[in-house]
Short mmCIF file of C-alpha atoms and ligand atoms in Angstrom, two decimals:
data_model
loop_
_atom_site.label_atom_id
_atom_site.label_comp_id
_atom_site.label_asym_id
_atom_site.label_seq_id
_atom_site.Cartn_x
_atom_site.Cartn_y
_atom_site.Cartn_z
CA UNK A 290 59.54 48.48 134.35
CA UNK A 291 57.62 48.68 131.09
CA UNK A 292 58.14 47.81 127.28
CA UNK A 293 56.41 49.86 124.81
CA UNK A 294 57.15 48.46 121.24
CA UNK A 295 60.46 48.97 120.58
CA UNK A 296 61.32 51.08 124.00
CA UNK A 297 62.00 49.81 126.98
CA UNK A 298 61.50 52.00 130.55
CA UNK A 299 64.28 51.35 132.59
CA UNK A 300 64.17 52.08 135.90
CA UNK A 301 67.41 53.27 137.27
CA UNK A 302 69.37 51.63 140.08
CA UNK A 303 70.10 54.53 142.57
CA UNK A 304 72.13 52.40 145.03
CA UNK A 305 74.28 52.33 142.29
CA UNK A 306 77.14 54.49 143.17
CA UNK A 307 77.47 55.52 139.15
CA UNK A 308 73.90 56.50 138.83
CA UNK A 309 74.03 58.03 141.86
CA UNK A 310 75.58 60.82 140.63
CA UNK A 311 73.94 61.41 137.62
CA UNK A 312 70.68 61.37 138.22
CA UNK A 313 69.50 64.81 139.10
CA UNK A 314 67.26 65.03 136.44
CA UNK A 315 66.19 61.46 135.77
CA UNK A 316 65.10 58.23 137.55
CA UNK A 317 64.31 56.24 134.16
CA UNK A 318 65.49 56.20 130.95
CA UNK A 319 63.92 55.12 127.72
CA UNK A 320 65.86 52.65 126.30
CA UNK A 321 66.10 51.22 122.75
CA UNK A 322 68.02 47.52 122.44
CA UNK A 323 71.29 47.20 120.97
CA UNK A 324 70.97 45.60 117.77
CA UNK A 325 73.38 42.78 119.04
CA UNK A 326 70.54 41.17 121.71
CA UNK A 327 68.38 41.68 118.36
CA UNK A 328 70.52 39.29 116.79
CA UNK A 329 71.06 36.85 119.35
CA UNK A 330 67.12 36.84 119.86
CA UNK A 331 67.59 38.21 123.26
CA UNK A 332 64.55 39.75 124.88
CA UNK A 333 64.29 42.62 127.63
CA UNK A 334 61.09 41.40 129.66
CA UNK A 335 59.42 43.59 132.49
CA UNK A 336 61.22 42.88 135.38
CA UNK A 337 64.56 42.13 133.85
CA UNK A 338 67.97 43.43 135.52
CA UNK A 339 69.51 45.33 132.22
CA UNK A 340 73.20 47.21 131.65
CA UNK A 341 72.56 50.71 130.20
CA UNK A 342 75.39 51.73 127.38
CA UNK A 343 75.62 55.41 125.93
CA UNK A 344 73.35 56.79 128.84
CA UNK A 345 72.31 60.53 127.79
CA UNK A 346 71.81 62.00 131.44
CA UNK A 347 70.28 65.41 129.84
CA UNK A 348 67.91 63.86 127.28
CA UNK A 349 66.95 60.86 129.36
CA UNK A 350 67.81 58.26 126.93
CA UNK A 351 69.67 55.02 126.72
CA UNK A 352 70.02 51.55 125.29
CA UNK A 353 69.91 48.21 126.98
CA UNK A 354 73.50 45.99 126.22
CA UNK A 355 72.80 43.40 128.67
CA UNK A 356 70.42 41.73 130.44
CA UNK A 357 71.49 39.90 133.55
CA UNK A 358 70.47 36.38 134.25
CA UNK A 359 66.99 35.81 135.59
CA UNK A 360 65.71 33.91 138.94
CA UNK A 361 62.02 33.23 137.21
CA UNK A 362 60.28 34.12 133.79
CA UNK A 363 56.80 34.18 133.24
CA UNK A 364 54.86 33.69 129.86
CA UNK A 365 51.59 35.09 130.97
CA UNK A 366 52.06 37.63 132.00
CA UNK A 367 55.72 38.33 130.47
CA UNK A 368 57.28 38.95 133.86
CA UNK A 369 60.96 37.94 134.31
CA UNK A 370 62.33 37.87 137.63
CA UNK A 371 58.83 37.41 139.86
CA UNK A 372 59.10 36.11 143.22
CA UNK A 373 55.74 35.67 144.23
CA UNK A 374 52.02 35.88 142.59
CA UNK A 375 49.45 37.12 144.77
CA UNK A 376 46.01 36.41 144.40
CA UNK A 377 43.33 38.30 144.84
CA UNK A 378 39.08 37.32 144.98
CA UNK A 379 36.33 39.17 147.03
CA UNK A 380 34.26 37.30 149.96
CA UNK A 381 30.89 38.55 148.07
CA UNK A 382 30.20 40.63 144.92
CA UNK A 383 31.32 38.04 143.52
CA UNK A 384 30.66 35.59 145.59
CA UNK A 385 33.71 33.75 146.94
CA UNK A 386 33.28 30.02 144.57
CA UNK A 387 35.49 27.34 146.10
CA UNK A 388 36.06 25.63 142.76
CA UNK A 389 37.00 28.64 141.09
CA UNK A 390 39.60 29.88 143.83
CA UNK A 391 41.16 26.76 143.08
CA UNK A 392 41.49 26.81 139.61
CA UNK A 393 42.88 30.61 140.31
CA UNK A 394 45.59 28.84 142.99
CA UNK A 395 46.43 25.85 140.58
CA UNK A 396 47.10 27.92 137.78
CA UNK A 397 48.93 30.18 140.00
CA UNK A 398 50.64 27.25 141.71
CA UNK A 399 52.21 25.89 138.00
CA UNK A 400 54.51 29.19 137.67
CA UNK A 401 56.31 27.56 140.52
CA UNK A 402 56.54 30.84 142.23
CA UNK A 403 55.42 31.02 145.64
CA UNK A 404 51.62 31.78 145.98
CA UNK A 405 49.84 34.21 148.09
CA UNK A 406 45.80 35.00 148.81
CA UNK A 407 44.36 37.88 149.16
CA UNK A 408 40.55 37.94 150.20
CA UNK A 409 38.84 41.73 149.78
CA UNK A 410 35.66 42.84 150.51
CA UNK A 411 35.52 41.95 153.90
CA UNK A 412 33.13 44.86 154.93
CA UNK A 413 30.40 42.55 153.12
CA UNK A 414 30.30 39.78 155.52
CA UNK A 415 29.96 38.83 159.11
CA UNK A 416 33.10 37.66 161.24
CA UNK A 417 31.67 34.13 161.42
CA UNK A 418 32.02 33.62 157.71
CA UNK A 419 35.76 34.72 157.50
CA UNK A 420 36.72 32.60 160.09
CA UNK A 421 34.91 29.79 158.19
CA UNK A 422 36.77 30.50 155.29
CA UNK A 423 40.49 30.92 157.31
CA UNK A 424 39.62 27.67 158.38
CA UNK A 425 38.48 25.72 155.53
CA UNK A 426 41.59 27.71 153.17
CA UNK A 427 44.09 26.78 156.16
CA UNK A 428 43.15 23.75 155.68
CA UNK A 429 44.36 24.02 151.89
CA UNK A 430 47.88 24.86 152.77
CA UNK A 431 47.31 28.79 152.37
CA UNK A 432 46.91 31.55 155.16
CA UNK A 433 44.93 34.19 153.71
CA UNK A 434 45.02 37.89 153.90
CA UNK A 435 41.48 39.34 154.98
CA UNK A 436 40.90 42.68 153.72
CA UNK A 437 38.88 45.20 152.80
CA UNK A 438 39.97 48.33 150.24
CA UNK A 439 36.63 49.99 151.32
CA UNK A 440 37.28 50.15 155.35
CA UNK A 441 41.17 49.31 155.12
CA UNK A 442 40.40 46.37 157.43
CA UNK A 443 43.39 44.29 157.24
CA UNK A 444 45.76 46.78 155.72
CA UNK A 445 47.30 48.22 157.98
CA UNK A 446 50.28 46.75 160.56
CA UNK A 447 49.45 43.25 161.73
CA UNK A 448 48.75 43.50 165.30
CA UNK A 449 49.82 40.34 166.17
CA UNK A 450 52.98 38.85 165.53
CA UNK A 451 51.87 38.03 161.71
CA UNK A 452 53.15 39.04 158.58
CA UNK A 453 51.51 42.50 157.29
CA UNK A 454 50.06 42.46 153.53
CA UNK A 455 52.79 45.55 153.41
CA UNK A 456 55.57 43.22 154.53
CA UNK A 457 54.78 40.61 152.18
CA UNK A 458 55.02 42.83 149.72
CA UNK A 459 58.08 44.51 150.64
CA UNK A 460 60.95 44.19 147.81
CA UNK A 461 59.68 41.64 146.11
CA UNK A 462 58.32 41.26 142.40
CA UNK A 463 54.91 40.05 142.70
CA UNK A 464 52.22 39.63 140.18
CA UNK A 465 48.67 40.24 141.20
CA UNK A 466 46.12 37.85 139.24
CA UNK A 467 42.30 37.36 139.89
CA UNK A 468 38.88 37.31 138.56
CA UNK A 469 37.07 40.70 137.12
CA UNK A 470 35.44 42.63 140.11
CA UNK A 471 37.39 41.64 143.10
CA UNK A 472 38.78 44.57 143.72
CA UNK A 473 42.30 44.39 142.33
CA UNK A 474 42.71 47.83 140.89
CA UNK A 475 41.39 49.67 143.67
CA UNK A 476 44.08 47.60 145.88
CA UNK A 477 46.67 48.40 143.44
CA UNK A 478 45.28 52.34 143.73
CA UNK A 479 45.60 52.00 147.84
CA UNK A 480 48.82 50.63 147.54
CA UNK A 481 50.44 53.08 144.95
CA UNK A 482 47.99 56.10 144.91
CA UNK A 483 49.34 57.77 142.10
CA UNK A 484 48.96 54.63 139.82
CA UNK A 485 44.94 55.51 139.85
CA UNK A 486 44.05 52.71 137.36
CA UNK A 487 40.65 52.66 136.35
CA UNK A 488 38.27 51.34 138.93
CA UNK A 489 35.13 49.88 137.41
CA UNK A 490 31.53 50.32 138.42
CA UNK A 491 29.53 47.51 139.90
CA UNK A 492 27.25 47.92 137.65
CA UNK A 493 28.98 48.98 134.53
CA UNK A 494 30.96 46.75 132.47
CA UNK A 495 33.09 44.53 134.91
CA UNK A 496 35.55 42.23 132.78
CA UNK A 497 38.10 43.43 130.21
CA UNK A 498 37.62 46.38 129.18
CA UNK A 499 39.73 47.98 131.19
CA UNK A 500 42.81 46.12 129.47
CA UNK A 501 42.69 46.75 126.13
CA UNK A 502 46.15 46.17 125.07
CA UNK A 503 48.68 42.90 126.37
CA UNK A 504 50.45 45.38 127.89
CA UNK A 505 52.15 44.74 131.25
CA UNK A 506 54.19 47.37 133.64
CA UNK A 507 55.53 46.69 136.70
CA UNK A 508 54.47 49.35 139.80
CA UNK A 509 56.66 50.78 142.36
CA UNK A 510 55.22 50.30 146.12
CA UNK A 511 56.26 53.39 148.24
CA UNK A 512 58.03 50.69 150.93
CA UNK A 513 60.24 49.43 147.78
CA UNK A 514 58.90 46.71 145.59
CA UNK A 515 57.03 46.03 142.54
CA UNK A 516 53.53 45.24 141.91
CA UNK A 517 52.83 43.41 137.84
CA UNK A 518 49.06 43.91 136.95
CA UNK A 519 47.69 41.40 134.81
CA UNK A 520 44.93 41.21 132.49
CA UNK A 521 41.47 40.41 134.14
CA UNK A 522 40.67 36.79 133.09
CA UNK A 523 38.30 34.80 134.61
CA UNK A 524 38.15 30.98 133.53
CA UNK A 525 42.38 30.26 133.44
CA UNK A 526 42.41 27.19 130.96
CA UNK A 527 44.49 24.59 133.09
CA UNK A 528 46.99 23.58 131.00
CA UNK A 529 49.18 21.18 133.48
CA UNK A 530 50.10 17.43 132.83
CA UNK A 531 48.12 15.42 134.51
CA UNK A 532 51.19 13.60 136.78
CA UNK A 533 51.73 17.25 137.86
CA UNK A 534 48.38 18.46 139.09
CA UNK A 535 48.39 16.65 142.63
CA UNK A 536 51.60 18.88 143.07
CA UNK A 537 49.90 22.35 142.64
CA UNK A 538 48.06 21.47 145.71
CA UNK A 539 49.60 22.36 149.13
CA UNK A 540 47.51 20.05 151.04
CA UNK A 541 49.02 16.76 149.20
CA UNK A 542 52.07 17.81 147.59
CA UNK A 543 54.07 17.52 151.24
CA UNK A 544 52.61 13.67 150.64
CA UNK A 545 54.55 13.22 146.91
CA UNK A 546 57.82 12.46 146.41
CA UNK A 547 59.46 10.05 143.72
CA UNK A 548 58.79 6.98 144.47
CA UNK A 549 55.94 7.66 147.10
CA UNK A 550 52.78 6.03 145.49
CA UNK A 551 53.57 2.60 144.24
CA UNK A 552 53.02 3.28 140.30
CA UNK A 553 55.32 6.53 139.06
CA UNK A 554 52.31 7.68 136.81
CA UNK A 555 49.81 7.03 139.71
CA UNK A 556 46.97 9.81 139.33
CA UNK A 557 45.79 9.37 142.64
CA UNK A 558 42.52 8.27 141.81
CA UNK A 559 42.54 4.92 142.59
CA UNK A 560 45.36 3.30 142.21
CA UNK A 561 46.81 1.09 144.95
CA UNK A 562 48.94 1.82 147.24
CA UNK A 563 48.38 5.80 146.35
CA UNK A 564 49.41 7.98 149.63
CA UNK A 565 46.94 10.33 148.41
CA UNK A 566 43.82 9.58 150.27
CA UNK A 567 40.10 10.75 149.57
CA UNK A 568 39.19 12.16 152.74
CA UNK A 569 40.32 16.16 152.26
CA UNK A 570 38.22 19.29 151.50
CA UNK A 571 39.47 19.80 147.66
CA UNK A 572 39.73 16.08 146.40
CA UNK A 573 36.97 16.40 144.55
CA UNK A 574 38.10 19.39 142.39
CA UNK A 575 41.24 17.64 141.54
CA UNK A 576 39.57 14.69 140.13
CA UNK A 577 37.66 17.73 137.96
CA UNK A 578 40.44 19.37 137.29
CA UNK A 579 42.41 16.22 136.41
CA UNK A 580 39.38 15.39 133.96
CA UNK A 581 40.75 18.83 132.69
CA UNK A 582 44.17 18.23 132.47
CA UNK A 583 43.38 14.87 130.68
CA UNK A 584 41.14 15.95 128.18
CA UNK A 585 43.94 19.19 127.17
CA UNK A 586 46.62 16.41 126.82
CA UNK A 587 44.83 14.14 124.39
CA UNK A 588 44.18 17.49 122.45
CA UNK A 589 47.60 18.05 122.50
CA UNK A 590 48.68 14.53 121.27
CA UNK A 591 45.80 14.82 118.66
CA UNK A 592 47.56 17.91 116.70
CA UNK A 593 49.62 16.92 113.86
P1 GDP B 138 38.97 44.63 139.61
O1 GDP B 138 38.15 44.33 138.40
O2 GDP B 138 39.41 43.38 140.32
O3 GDP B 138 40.13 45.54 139.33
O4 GDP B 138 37.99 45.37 140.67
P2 GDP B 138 37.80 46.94 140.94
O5 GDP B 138 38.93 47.48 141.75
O6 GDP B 138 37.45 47.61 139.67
O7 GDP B 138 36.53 46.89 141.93
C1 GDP B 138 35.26 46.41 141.53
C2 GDP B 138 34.19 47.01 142.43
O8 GDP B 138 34.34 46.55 143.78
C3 GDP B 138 34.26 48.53 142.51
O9 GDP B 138 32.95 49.03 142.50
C4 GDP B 138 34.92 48.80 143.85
O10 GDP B 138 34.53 50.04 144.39
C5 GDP B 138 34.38 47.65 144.68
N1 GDP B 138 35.25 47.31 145.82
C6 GDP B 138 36.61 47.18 145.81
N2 GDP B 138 37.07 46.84 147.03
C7 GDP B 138 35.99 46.75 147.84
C8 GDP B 138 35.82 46.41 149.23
O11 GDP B 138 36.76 46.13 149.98
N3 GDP B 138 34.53 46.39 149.69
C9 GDP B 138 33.46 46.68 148.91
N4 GDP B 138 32.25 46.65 149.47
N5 GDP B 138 33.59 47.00 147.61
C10 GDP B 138 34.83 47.04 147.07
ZN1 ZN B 139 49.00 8.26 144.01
#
């Protein structure tokens, strides 16, 4: 669950019958890495299943042998094993920016893990302008959570027959991402209140600061799951080919499959016979973005 220089935190596995009974005085152990996945250049990531060798049950200590094969790895943040990345932005304070809620999703989109929204601050603005914004986001290929840490609007059970923030949640590895200010820690604080991360001040400093250190530990939800915090960033450098951007959006990726344009490196821009079509909300952001994307590649191919 975390990695501190050369130690590892390792989170013990109770419905292991072993651990079971040994754990009276422990649920994690520090771990150092046995010097053989040091010299096969194996890594222990957050999130990683690891085997524990030499466990001292009095002294809390132990060292990782193994580490099981993973389902996903992330490079930013170093997250191995993440099913899902939820993202989180505010309806006002900031204001809720179209363009850069999709250059959140896209990024979020091209770890290939599934993607969820989360849209906070709900307390700030009328009913009419969330249902405006369920629409025009449905309409993206994303249902949105609608909450607010400030009233718990939208936290608790789902009334209706929908899926609950705390369900979605629910045993899974998921990485929260967003802009400064949205509201992310003090979600993180409702959801695990003992976690108390630093909440910032409107009016104090709002981005970095609070994240001094690339440092990344995974949380433990009281229903069973983890929560990763990332680092606040807020412009995520879009660093996609440009024949994969049309399929880190929902709304036309259902439309792409080999050999669906006519031209395999079709861009979708005007090319004929392109089954992309100009007529939906976010077209114009993925010609910008594609611009982007563009632009990075030639940088790339102009390094020696
Ligand atoms: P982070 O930078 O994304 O981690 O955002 P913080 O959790 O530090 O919150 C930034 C500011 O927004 C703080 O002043 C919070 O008190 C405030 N805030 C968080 N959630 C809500 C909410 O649902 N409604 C309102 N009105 N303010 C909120
Ligand atoms: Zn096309």
């Amino acid at each position: 669950v975390a990695v501190q220089a050369n130690f590892y935190q390792v989170k013990l596995d109770t419905k292991n019958d072993l651990v079971k009974k040994t754990t009276e005085n422990f649920t994690q152990l520090l771990c150092t890495r046995r010097s053989r996945l040091k010299k096969i250049g194996q890594k222990v990531m957050v999130g990683d299943r690891v085997v524990i060798e030499d466990p001292d049950w009095a002294g809390g200590r132990g060292a990782v042998a193994e580490v099981l094969p993973r389902t996903t790895e992330l490079d930013r943040p170093p997250v191995a094993n993440a099913n899902q990345v939820m993202l989180v932005f505010a309806m006002a304070e900031p204001d809720l920016d179209p363009i850069a809620l999709t250059r959140f999703l896209v990024k979020a989109e091209s770890t290939g893990l599934e993607v969820c929204l989360c849209l906070n601050k709900c307390d700030l603005v009328t009913p009419e302008q969330i249902k405006k914004w369920r629409n025009k986001i449905s309409q993206w290929g994303y249902n949105p959570f609608f909450i607010s840490v400030e009233t718990y609007a939208g936290l608790g059970i789902a009334k209706d027959n929908s899926v609950s923030l705390w369900e979605k949640l629910k045993n899974k590895i998921t990485v929260i991402s967003g802009p400064s200010g949205v509201g992310k820690s003090s979600l993180i604080n409702y959801l695990i209140p003992h976690v108390n991360l630093r909440v910032a001040a409107v009016s104090g400093k709002l981005s970095r600061g609070r994240h001094t250190t690339r440092h990344v530990e995974l949380f433990e939800l009281p229903t069973g799951g983890l929560l990763a915090d990332t680092p606040g960033f807020n412009q995520p450098q879009l660093e996609c080919e440009p024949l994969e951007l049309g399929y880190l959006f929902p709304e036309v990726r259902q439309y792409l499959t080999a050999g669906s344009c006519q031209f395999s490196d079709c861009l979708h821009r005007d090319e004929p016979n392109c089954v992309v079509r100009g007529d939906w909300d976010r077209y114009e952001y993925y010609l910008m973005f594609l611009e982007e994307a563009i632009a990075h590649q030639e940088a790339l191919q102009q390094k020696p």
